[in-house]
Coordinates of C-alpha atoms and ligand atoms in Angstrom, one line a residue:
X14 CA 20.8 4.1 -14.5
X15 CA 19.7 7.3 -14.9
X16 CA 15.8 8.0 -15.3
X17 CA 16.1 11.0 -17.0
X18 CA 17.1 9.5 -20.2
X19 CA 13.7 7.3 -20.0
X20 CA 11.3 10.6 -19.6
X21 CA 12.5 12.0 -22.3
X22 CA 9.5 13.1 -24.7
X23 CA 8.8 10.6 -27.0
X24 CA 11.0 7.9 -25.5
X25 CA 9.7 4.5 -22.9
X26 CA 8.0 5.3 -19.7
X27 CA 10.4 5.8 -16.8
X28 CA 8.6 2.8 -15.1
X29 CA 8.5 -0.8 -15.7
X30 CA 6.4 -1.6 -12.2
X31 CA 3.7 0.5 -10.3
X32 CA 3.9 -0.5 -6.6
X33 CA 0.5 0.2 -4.5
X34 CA 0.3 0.2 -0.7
X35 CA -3.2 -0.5 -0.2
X36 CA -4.9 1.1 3.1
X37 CA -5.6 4.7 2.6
X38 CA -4.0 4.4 -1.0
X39 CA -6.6 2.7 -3.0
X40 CA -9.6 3.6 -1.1
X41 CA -9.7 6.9 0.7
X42 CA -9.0 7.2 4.2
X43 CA -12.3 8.4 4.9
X44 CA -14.7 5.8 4.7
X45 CA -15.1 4.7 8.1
X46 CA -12.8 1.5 7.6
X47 CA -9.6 3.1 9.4
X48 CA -11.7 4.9 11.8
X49 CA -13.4 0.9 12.8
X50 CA -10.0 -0.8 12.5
X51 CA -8.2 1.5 15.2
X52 CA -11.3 1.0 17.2
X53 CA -10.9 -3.2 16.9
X54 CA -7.0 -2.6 17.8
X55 CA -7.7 -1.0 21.0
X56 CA -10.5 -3.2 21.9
X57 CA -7.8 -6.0 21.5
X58 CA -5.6 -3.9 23.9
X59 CA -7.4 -3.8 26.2
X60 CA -9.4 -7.3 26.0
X61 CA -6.6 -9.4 25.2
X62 CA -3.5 -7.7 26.6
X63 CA -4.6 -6.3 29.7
X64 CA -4.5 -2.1 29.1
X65 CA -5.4 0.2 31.0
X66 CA -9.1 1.6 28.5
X67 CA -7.9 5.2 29.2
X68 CA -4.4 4.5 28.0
X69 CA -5.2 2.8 25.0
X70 CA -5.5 5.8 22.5
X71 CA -1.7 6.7 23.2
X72 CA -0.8 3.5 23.1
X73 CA -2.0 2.6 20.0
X74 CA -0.7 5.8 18.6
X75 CA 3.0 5.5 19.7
X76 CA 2.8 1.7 18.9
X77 CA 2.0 2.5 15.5
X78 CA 4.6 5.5 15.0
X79 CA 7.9 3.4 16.4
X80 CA 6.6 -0.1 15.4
X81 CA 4.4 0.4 12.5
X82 CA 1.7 -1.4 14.0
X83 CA 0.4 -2.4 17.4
X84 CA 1.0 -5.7 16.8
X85 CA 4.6 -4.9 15.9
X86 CA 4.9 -2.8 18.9
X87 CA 3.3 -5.6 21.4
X88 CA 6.1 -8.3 20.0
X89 CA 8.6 -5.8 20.6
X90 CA 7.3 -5.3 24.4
X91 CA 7.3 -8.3 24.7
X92 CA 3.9 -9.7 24.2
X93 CA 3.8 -13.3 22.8
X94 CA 0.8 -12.0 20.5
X95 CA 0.0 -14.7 18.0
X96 CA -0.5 -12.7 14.6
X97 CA -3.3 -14.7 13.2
X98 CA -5.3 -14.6 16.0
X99 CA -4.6 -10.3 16.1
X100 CA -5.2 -10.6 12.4
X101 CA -8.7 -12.3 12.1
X102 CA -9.7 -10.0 15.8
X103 CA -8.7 -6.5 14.5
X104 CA -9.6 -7.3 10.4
X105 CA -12.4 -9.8 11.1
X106 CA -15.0 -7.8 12.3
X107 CA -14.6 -4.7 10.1
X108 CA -17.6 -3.2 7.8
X109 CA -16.1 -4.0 4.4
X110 CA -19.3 -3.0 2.3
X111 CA -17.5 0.7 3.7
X112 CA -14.9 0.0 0.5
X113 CA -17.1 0.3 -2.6
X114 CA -16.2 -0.6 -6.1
X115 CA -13.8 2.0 -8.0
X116 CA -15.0 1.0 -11.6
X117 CA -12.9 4.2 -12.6
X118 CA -9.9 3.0 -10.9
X119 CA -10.1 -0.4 -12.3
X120 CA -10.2 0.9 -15.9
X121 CA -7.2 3.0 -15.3
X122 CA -5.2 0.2 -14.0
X123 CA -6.2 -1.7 -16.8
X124 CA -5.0 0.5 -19.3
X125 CA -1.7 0.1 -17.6
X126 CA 0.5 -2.2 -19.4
X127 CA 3.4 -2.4 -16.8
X128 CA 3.6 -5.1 -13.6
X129 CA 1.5 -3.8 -11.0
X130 CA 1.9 -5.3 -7.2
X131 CA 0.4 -4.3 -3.8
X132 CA 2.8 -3.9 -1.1
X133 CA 0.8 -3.9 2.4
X134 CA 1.7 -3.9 5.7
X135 CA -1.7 -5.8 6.1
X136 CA -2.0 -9.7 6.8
X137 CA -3.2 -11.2 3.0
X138 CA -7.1 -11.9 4.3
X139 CA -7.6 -8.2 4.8
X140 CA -6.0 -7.1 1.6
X141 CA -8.2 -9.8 -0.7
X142 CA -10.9 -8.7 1.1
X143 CA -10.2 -5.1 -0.1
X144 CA -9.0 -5.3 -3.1
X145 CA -12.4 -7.6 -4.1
X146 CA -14.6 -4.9 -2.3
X147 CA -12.9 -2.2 -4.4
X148 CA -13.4 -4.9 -7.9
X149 CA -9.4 -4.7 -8.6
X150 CA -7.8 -8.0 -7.1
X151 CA -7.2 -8.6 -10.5
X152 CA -5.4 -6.5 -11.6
X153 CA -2.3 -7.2 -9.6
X154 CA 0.2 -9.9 -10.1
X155 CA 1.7 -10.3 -6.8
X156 CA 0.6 -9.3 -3.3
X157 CA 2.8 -8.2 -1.1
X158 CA 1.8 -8.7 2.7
X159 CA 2.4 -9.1 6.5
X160 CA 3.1 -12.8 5.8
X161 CA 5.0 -12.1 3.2
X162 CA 7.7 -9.9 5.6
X163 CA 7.1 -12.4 8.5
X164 CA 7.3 -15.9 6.9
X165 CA 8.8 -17.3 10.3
X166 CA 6.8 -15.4 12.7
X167 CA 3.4 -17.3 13.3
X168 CA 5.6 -20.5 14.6
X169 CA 7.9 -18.4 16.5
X170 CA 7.6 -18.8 20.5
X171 CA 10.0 -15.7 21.3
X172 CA 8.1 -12.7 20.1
X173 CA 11.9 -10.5 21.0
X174 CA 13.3 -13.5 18.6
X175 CA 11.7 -12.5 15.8
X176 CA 10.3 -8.9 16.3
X177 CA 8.0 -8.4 13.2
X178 CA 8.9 -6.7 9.9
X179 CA 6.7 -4.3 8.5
X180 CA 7.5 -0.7 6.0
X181 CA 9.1 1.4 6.9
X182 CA 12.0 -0.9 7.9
X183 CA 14.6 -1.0 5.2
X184 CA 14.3 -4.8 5.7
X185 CA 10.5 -4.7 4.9
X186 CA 11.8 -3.0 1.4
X187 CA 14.2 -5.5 0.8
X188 CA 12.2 -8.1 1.1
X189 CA 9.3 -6.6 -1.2
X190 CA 12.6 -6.0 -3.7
X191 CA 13.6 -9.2 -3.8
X192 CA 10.0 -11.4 -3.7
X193 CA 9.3 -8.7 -6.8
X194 CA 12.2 -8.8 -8.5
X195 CA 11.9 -5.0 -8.8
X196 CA 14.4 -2.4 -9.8
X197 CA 13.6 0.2 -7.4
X198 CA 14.7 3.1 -9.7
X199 CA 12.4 1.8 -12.6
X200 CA 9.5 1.6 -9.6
X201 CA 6.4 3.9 -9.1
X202 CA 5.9 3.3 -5.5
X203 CA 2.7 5.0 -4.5
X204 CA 1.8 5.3 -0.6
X205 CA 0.1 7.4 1.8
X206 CA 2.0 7.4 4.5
X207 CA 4.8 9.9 5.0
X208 CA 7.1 7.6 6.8
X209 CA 7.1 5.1 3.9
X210 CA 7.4 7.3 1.7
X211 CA 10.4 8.6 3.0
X212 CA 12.0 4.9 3.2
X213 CA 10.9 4.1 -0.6
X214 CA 12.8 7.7 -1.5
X215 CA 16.0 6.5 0.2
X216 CA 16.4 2.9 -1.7
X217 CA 16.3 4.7 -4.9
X218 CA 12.3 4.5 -5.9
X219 CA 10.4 7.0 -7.8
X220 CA 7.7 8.3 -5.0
X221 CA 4.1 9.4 -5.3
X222 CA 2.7 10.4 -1.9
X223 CA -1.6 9.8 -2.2
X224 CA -4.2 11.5 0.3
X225 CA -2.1 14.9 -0.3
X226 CA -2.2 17.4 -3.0
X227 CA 1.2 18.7 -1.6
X228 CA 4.4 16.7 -2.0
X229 CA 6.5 15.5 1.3
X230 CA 10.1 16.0 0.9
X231 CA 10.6 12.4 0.0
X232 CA 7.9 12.1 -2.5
X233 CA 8.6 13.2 -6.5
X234 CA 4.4 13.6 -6.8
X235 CA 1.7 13.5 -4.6
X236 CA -2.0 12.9 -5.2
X237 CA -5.5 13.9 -3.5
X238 CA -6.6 10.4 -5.0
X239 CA -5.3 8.0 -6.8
X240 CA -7.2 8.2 -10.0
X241 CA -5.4 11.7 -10.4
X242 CA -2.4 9.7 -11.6
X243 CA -4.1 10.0 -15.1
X244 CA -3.8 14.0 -15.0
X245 CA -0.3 14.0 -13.1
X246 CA 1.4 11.2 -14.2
X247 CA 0.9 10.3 -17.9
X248 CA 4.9 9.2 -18.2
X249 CA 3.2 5.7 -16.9
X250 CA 1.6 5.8 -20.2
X251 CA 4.6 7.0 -22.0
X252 CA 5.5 4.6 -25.4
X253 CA 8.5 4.3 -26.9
X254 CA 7.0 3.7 -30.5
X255 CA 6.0 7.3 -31.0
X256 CA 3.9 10.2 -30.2
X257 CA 1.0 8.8 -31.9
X258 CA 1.1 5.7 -29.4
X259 CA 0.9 7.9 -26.6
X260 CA -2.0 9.7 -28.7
X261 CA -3.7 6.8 -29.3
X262 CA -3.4 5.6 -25.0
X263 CA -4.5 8.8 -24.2
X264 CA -7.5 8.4 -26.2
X265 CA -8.0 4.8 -24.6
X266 CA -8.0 7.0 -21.4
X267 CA -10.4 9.5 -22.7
X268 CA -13.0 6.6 -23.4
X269 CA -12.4 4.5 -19.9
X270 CA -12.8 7.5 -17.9
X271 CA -15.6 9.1 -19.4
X272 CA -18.8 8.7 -17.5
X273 CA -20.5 6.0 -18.4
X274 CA -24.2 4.6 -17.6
X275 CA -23.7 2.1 -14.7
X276 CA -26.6 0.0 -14.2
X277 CA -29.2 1.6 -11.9
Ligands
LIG318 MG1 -1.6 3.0 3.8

């Protein structure tokens, strides 16, 4: 199917679902919680699997670049690292009052009339724990998660058996694909991560790369934040019915994101 046809002035929106990773996409990567979970993830290097503490920092890092996580990169060496137990060590103990509510980002999502689903790499505890810090659990129809990639892995003995599955694996993709039901050239798959991006780009999904105000080569936007979407991409908003629709949206966005008096 060919997009084009649907951003056409005065035609549907080129998108029927909005797909959010959720880490570094909707909250900013600078509040601290990043900064606290790659400190929890090397403690549990070094507490529960025996590294060296001076090693850990480049550990982590080329864990996370090959694997996708540390967790992912411990199975993979061979550690039999039970992922609930990493889960509740390395998410457990992190200062979520660091995510604040995004009113504004909650009333832009709620003007969005297509499916919206997170798609996180994160175990499900982590990402309700977000996405009710930030005030937008609602506002999603589907989550996405670790589990949702790994259903076999918590029971599995062999950790090389079933080595764990997490984006940017095609098979991560697939999997969101299929537990979605999505059509990935109808999809708005917004992400922060370069990598992914990349991977989203080469199934056939329309890319939007957040945290950058230059696009990567994979991605067809990219946004400092989020809430820019409103500015940069208003085909989301796009109505077949006529211009006036639009008109009338964009006016709906004009009230939501005006300032408003929040009590004190
Ligand atoms: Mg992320």
């Amino acid at each position: 199917m060919d997009s084009y046809v649907h951003s056409t002035f005065g035609s549907a929106s080129p998108f029927d679902c909005l797909l959010f990773d959720l880490d570094d996409t909707l909250y900013p990567s600078n509040t601290g919680i990043g900064k606290a979970l790659k400190q929890n993830v090397q403690d549990f290097l070094v507490e529960k699997c025996g590294f060296p503490e001076s090693e850990v920092v480049n550990v982590n890092r080329d864990f996370f670049r090959t694997y996708g996580s540390s967790l992912a990169g411990l199975r993979a060496s061979g550690y039999d690292i039970n992922p609930d137990e990493y889960h509740s060590y390395v998410h457990g103990r992190l200062p979520y009052d660091l995510i604040k509510p995004n009113i504004l980002l909650r009333n832009i999502l709620r003007t969005i009339k297509q499916r919206k689903i997170i798609f996180t790499n994160s175990d499900r505890v982590h990402a309700m724990n977000a996405l009710d810090r930030l005030g937008i659990r609602d506002c999603f129809e589907q989550i996405i998660c670790f589990e949702t990639m790994n259903p076999e892995i918590s029971t599995s003995r062999r950790p090389d058996e079933f080595p764990v599955v997490l984006k940017p694996s095609m098979r991560a993709f697939r999997i969101a694909i299929d537990a979605a039901g999505i059509e990935p050239q109808r999809t708005l798959f917004f992400e922060d991560n370069v990598k992914n991006v990349a991977a989203g780009k080469a199934l056939g999904f329309r890319t939007v790369l957040v945290g950058q105000a230059i696009k990567s080569k994979d991605a067809d936007y990219a946004l400092e934040t989020v809430t820019n979407m409103v500015q940069l991409i208003p085909e989301i908003w796009q109505n077949e019915e006529s211009d006036k629709m639009i008109a009338s949206t964009r006016g709906e966005m004009d009230l939501v994101i005006a300032p408003t008096a929040v009590g004190a």
